[in-house]
Coordinates of C-alpha atoms and ligand atoms in Angstrom, one line a residue:
M1 CA 90.7 100.1 90.9
K2 CA 88.4 97.5 89.6
D3 CA 91.0 96.0 88.1
A4 CA 92.9 95.5 90.8
A5 CA 90.1 93.4 92.7
E6 CA 89.7 91.1 89.7
I7 CA 93.0 90.1 90.2
V8 CA 92.2 89.2 93.0
K9 CA 89.1 87.2 92.6
I10 CA 91.0 84.8 90.0
L11 CA 93.8 84.3 92.6
R12 CA 90.3 83.4 94.1
G13 CA 89.2 81.4 91.5
E14 CA 91.2 78.2 92.6
E15 CA 89.1 77.3 96.0
Q16 CA 86.2 78.7 94.1
L17 CA 87.0 75.6 91.8
G18 CA 86.8 73.4 94.7
K19 CA 83.7 74.2 96.5
L20 CA 82.7 73.4 93.0
C21 CA 84.4 69.6 92.9
L22 CA 82.8 69.2 96.2
K23 CA 79.8 69.5 95.3
L24 CA 80.1 67.1 92.2
S25 CA 81.7 64.6 94.5
T26 CA 78.3 64.8 96.9
S27 CA 75.9 65.2 94.0
S28 CA 77.0 62.1 92.4
N29 CA 76.0 60.4 95.9
E30 CA 72.2 61.7 96.2
P31 CA 69.0 59.9 95.0
P32 CA 68.4 60.0 91.7
P33 CA 66.0 62.2 90.2
S34 CA 61.8 61.5 90.0
E35 CA 62.5 59.8 86.7
T36 CA 63.6 56.0 88.3
P37 CA 60.9 54.1 87.9
S38 CA 58.8 54.7 91.3
D39 CA 56.2 51.6 90.0
A40 CA 56.3 49.6 93.7
T41 CA 55.7 46.6 90.8
S42 CA 58.5 46.8 89.1
D43 CA 61.2 45.2 88.5
K44 CA 63.8 45.1 91.9
T45 CA 65.9 43.4 89.7
N46 CA 65.5 46.2 87.1
E47 CA 65.5 48.7 89.4
K48 CA 68.8 47.3 90.3
A49 CA 70.8 47.4 87.1
Y50 CA 69.0 50.9 86.5
S51 CA 70.3 52.6 89.7
I52 CA 74.0 50.5 89.0
S53 CA 74.3 52.4 85.2
K54 CA 73.0 55.7 86.8
Q55 CA 76.0 55.8 89.2
E56 CA 78.8 54.5 86.2
R57 CA 77.8 57.3 84.7
S58 CA 77.3 59.8 86.9
E59 CA 81.2 58.6 88.1
E60 CA 82.2 59.2 84.9
Q61 CA 80.8 62.7 84.3
L62 CA 82.7 63.0 87.9
A63 CA 86.0 62.2 86.4
Q64 CA 85.6 64.2 83.5
Y65 CA 85.0 67.9 85.4
Q66 CA 87.6 66.6 87.5
K67 CA 90.6 66.2 85.1
K68 CA 88.3 69.2 83.3
I69 CA 88.8 71.5 87.3
E70 CA 92.5 70.5 87.2
E71 CA 93.7 71.3 83.7
Q72 CA 92.5 74.5 84.5
I73 CA 94.2 74.9 87.8
S74 CA 97.0 74.1 86.6
Q75 CA 96.5 76.9 83.3
L76 CA 95.6 79.8 86.4
K77 CA 98.5 78.5 88.3
K78 CA 101.1 79.3 85.5
L79 CA 99.1 82.3 84.8
D80 CA 99.5 83.3 88.2
K81 CA 103.4 82.1 88.9
I82 CA 103.9 84.8 85.0
K83 CA 101.8 87.5 87.1
S84 CA 104.0 87.4 90.9
N85 CA 107.4 87.0 88.5
F86 CA 106.3 90.1 85.9
L87 CA 105.3 91.5 89.0
N88 CA 108.3 91.1 90.9
I89 CA 110.7 92.1 88.7
T90 CA 109.1 95.6 87.2
S91 CA 108.4 97.1 90.1
H92 CA 112.1 96.1 92.2
E93 CA 113.7 97.3 88.3
L94 CA 111.6 101.0 89.0
R95 CA 112.3 101.4 92.2
T96 CA 115.8 101.8 91.3
P97 CA 116.0 105.2 89.5
I98 CA 112.7 106.3 91.0
S99 CA 115.1 107.1 94.2
A100 CA 118.0 108.3 91.6
I101 CA 116.0 110.6 90.4
K102 CA 114.2 111.9 93.6
G103 CA 118.2 112.0 95.4
Y104 CA 118.8 114.7 92.7
I105 CA 115.8 116.4 93.1
Q106 CA 116.6 116.3 96.3
L107 CA 119.6 117.7 96.0
I108 CA 118.3 120.2 93.9
L109 CA 115.7 122.3 95.9
K110 CA 118.2 122.0 98.6
Q111 CA 120.0 124.4 96.3
K112 CA 123.2 122.3 97.5
L113 CA 124.5 122.4 93.9
G114 CA 124.2 125.6 93.1
E115 CA 121.1 128.6 93.5
I116 CA 117.7 128.1 92.0
N117 CA 115.0 130.6 91.0
E118 CA 111.3 130.4 92.5
E119 CA 110.2 129.1 89.2
Q120 CA 112.4 126.8 88.9
K121 CA 112.1 125.6 93.0
K122 CA 108.2 125.0 91.6
S123 CA 108.5 123.2 89.0
L124 CA 111.2 121.4 90.8
E125 CA 108.8 120.9 93.3
V126 CA 105.9 119.0 91.7
A127 CA 108.0 116.4 90.2
L128 CA 109.2 115.4 93.2
R129 CA 105.0 114.6 94.6
N130 CA 105.0 113.0 91.6
A131 CA 108.3 111.5 91.9
N132 CA 106.6 110.3 95.6
R133 CA 103.5 109.5 94.0
L134 CA 105.2 107.0 91.5
D135 CA 107.3 105.7 94.4
H136 CA 105.0 104.7 96.5
L137 CA 102.6 103.0 93.7
I138 CA 105.6 101.1 92.5
Q139 CA 106.2 100.2 96.8
D140 CA 102.2 99.0 97.2
I141 CA 102.5 96.3 93.6
L142 CA 105.8 95.5 95.8
D143 CA 104.2 94.3 98.7
I144 CA 101.3 92.8 96.8
S145 CA 103.8 90.5 94.8
R146 CA 105.1 89.4 98.5
L147 CA 101.9 89.1 100.5
D148 CA 100.9 86.8 96.8
S149 CA 104.4 84.8 96.8
G150 CA 104.0 84.2 100.5
T151 CA 108.0 86.5 100.5
M152 CA 107.3 89.4 102.8
R153 CA 109.8 88.4 105.2
F154 CA 109.4 90.2 108.9
I155 CA 112.9 90.4 110.9
P156 CA 112.5 91.4 114.4
E157 CA 114.9 93.6 116.3
P158 CA 114.9 95.8 119.0
T159 CA 114.5 99.0 118.3
N160 CA 114.7 102.5 119.6
V161 CA 111.4 103.9 119.4
K162 CA 112.3 108.2 119.4
I163 CA 115.2 107.3 116.7
M164 CA 113.2 105.4 114.9
I165 CA 110.1 108.2 114.3
E166 CA 113.1 111.0 114.4
E167 CA 114.5 109.2 110.6
T168 CA 111.1 108.5 109.8
V169 CA 109.5 111.7 109.9
E170 CA 113.0 113.3 108.7
T171 CA 112.4 111.3 105.1
M172 CA 108.7 113.5 105.0
R173 CA 110.2 116.6 105.4
S174 CA 110.4 117.6 101.8
S175 CA 107.0 116.1 100.7
A176 CA 105.2 118.2 103.5
D177 CA 108.0 120.7 103.1
V178 CA 106.2 121.4 99.1
K179 CA 102.7 122.0 100.8
H180 CA 104.7 124.2 103.0
I181 CA 103.1 122.3 106.2
Q182 CA 104.7 122.0 109.8
I183 CA 105.4 118.1 110.8
N184 CA 105.8 118.6 114.7
T185 CA 106.9 115.6 116.8
T186 CA 106.3 114.1 120.9
V187 CA 107.8 111.5 122.0
E188 CA 107.7 111.1 125.7
E189 CA 111.4 110.7 127.9
Y190 CA 112.4 107.3 129.1
L191 CA 109.8 104.7 126.3
P192 CA 111.0 101.7 126.6
D193 CA 112.9 99.8 122.9
L194 CA 110.0 98.0 121.0
T195 CA 110.6 94.3 119.6
I196 CA 109.7 94.9 116.3
D197 CA 111.1 94.9 112.2
Q198 CA 111.7 98.7 112.0
E199 CA 111.8 99.3 108.4
R200 CA 107.8 97.8 108.2
I201 CA 106.3 100.0 111.0
K202 CA 108.5 102.9 109.2
Q203 CA 106.2 101.7 106.4
V204 CA 103.1 102.0 108.4
I205 CA 104.6 105.6 109.7
I206 CA 106.0 106.6 106.5
N207 CA 102.0 105.3 105.3
L208 CA 100.1 107.4 107.7
L209 CA 101.6 110.4 107.5
N210 CA 101.4 110.4 103.4
N211 CA 98.4 110.5 103.4
A212 CA 98.3 113.2 106.1
I213 CA 100.0 115.1 103.5
K214 CA 98.0 114.2 100.7
F215 CA 94.6 115.4 102.5
S216 CA 95.4 118.2 104.3
P217 CA 95.7 121.7 102.9
D218 CA 98.9 123.9 102.6
N219 CA 100.4 126.3 105.8
S220 CA 98.3 122.8 108.2
N221 CA 100.1 121.0 110.7
I222 CA 100.6 117.6 110.9
N223 CA 101.3 116.5 114.5
V224 CA 103.0 113.0 115.9
N225 CA 102.5 112.1 119.6
I226 CA 104.5 108.1 120.5
R227 CA 103.7 107.6 124.4
K228 CA 103.2 104.6 126.7
E229 CA 100.2 103.1 127.4
Q230 CA 100.0 101.0 129.6
D231 CA 102.0 97.6 127.9
D232 CA 101.5 99.7 125.2
I233 CA 103.5 102.1 122.9
S234 CA 100.7 104.3 120.7
F235 CA 101.8 106.0 117.2
E236 CA 99.2 109.0 116.8
M237 CA 99.3 110.9 114.0
Q238 CA 96.7 113.9 113.3
D239 CA 96.3 116.1 110.4
F240 CA 93.7 119.0 110.1
G241 CA 92.3 117.7 106.6
R242 CA 89.4 116.8 105.2
G243 CA 88.6 114.1 107.4
I244 CA 87.0 110.5 106.4
P245 CA 83.2 110.1 106.8
K246 CA 81.8 108.8 110.3
D247 CA 80.3 105.2 107.7
Q248 CA 83.5 104.8 106.3
H249 CA 85.8 104.1 109.1
D250 CA 86.7 100.8 108.7
N251 CA 86.4 100.4 104.8
I252 CA 88.8 102.5 104.3
F253 CA 91.5 99.6 105.9
D254 CA 90.3 97.1 103.1
A255 CA 92.2 96.6 100.1
F256 CA 91.9 99.2 96.8
Y257 CA 89.3 101.4 99.5
Q258 CA 89.1 105.0 99.0
V259 CA 86.0 107.2 100.3
K260 CA 84.4 107.9 97.7
A261 CA 85.7 111.9 96.4
N262 CA 86.4 113.0 93.5
E263 CA 90.2 114.4 94.8
D264 CA 90.6 111.2 94.8
K265 CA 91.9 110.0 91.3
R266 CA 93.6 113.1 91.5
L267 CA 95.9 112.6 94.4
G268 CA 96.4 108.9 93.3
G269 CA 96.7 106.0 94.9
V270 CA 95.0 102.5 94.4
G271 CA 94.1 102.0 98.0
L272 CA 96.9 99.4 99.3
G273 CA 97.8 101.4 101.9
L274 CA 96.3 101.4 104.9
A275 CA 95.4 97.5 104.0
I276 CA 99.5 96.6 104.3
S277 CA 99.7 98.8 107.4
R278 CA 97.4 96.9 108.7
G279 CA 98.6 93.6 108.3
I280 CA 102.0 94.8 109.4
I281 CA 100.7 96.0 113.2
L282 CA 98.2 93.0 113.2
A283 CA 100.8 90.9 112.7
H284 CA 103.1 92.7 115.3
G285 CA 100.3 92.1 117.9
G286 CA 98.8 95.8 117.5
R287 CA 95.6 98.0 116.4
I288 CA 95.1 100.4 113.8
W289 CA 92.6 102.1 113.6
V290 CA 90.5 105.7 112.7
E291 CA 89.0 109.0 114.3
S292 CA 88.1 111.5 112.0
T293 CA 85.5 114.2 111.4
L294 CA 84.8 115.2 107.7
D295 CA 87.0 118.6 107.5
K296 CA 87.7 118.8 110.7
G297 CA 91.0 116.0 110.3
S298 CA 92.3 113.1 111.1
K299 CA 93.6 111.0 114.0
F300 CA 95.4 107.0 113.0
T301 CA 96.4 105.5 115.1
F302 CA 98.6 102.1 116.2
S303 CA 99.8 100.2 119.2
L304 CA 102.7 97.9 119.0
P305 CA 102.7 96.0 122.4
I306 CA 105.9 96.5 124.9
K307 CA 106.5 92.5 125.2
P308 CA 107.6 91.1 121.6
V309 CA 105.1 88.7 120.4
Q310 CA 106.2 85.7 118.6
D311 CA 106.1 84.5 114.5
V312 CA 104.6 87.8 113.1
E313 CA 106.1 86.6 109.6
G314 CA 103.1 83.9 110.8
R315 CA 100.6 85.6 112.2
F316 CA 100.4 88.3 109.1
K317 CA 100.4 85.1 106.8
E318 CA 96.9 84.5 109.0
V319 CA 95.5 88.2 108.2
D320 CA 93.1 88.7 105.3
I321 CA 94.2 91.6 103.7
F322 CA 92.3 91.7 100.9
R323 CA 88.9 91.5 102.7
V324 CA 87.6 92.2 99.5
E325 CA 84.9 90.3 98.8
S326 CA 84.3 87.6 96.6
Ligands
LIG401 P1 95.4 105.2 98.7 O1 96.6 104.9 98.2 O2 94.6 105.7 98.1 O3 95.9 107.1 99.2 P2 94.6 104.4 101.6 O4 95.1 102.7 101.8 O5 96.6 104.3 101.8 O6 95.5 105.0 99.5 O7 94.5 105.3 102.0 C1 92.4 104.7 101.8 C2 91.6 105.9 101.3 O8 91.6 106.0 102.8 C3 93.0 107.0 101.0 O9 92.1 107.0 98.8 C4 91.4 107.7 101.2 O10 90.5 108.5 100.9 C5 91.1 107.9 102.4 N1 92.5 108.1 103.9 C6 93.5 107.7 103.9 N2 93.7 108.5 105.0 C7 93.3 109.8 105.2 C8 93.6 111.1 106.1 N3 94.3 111.3 107.0 N4 92.5 112.3 105.7 C9 91.5 111.8 104.4 N5 91.0 110.6 104.5 C10 92.5 109.4 103.9

């Protein structure tokens, strides 16, 4: 997703312009270059006049540069606003019809509207898989536009972990069924409630399960394990899919990063899910990591502190979601 990375670079342009401005203002204080008369016998008055006119010229130049930079910044801000509005409007408008499409496909697949034959079932499963892909992509774009405009909201509330997990896994069953993948959930008894933004944490779980399904072979298992560990609750999602090379375990949490595999293009995705998930977990005072062996499978784990953290929204703004080199 080079294009998306480019967008981030453009957004960072403002920062670069700021640095340039600083550089220009410091360079005006530098001593005049070697063309300054260096002869020891030269007239002191001439030297002073020369130096003043040189300074005036560089100040004038600096003012011109600054004006140009200000114009460019204002142009960039305008473009940025247009881009944010565009992302916001399009992603919102796309989500509603996609939800309806998915809902009806699922209804027909469950034979609630009458019996369907094997061929119809297979075709609808392909349609559902693609609708899910589209939905996932739109969610990522929506999140990026919220991140960009600083409108990502977090509403932490006391949450029963068991109910949250069961509800979330249920929403993933139809995608798993398409590949005949079994999701096995184990939740430790008597877990304390967590004060978290439930929708955001559900989004992380959905993202991890979505990846687990995507990179697992047909007829395999995915194990979801939730338990208490000292002061945290740990959420583990293990698959037996293609795995991730060791040297890329850290990179996959960077925005737009995808493991270099030909398959990824076909499977879709833009490499944003894990970057956003990481931001959400860090904002809640937690941690997220992966253990994975190539061709054996991956285990993604995140932990959340039982003691609620303050100012999740503020913490989220502090996280460098993009981690893209400028
Ligand atoms: P995407 O939308 O591309 O899935 P993510 O940020 O969710 O973006 O994941 C980044 C990359 O990490 C994926 O493209 C894939 O290469 C790798 N990855 C993530 N989860 C798994 C997994 N369970 N098994 C194998 N590879 C994975």
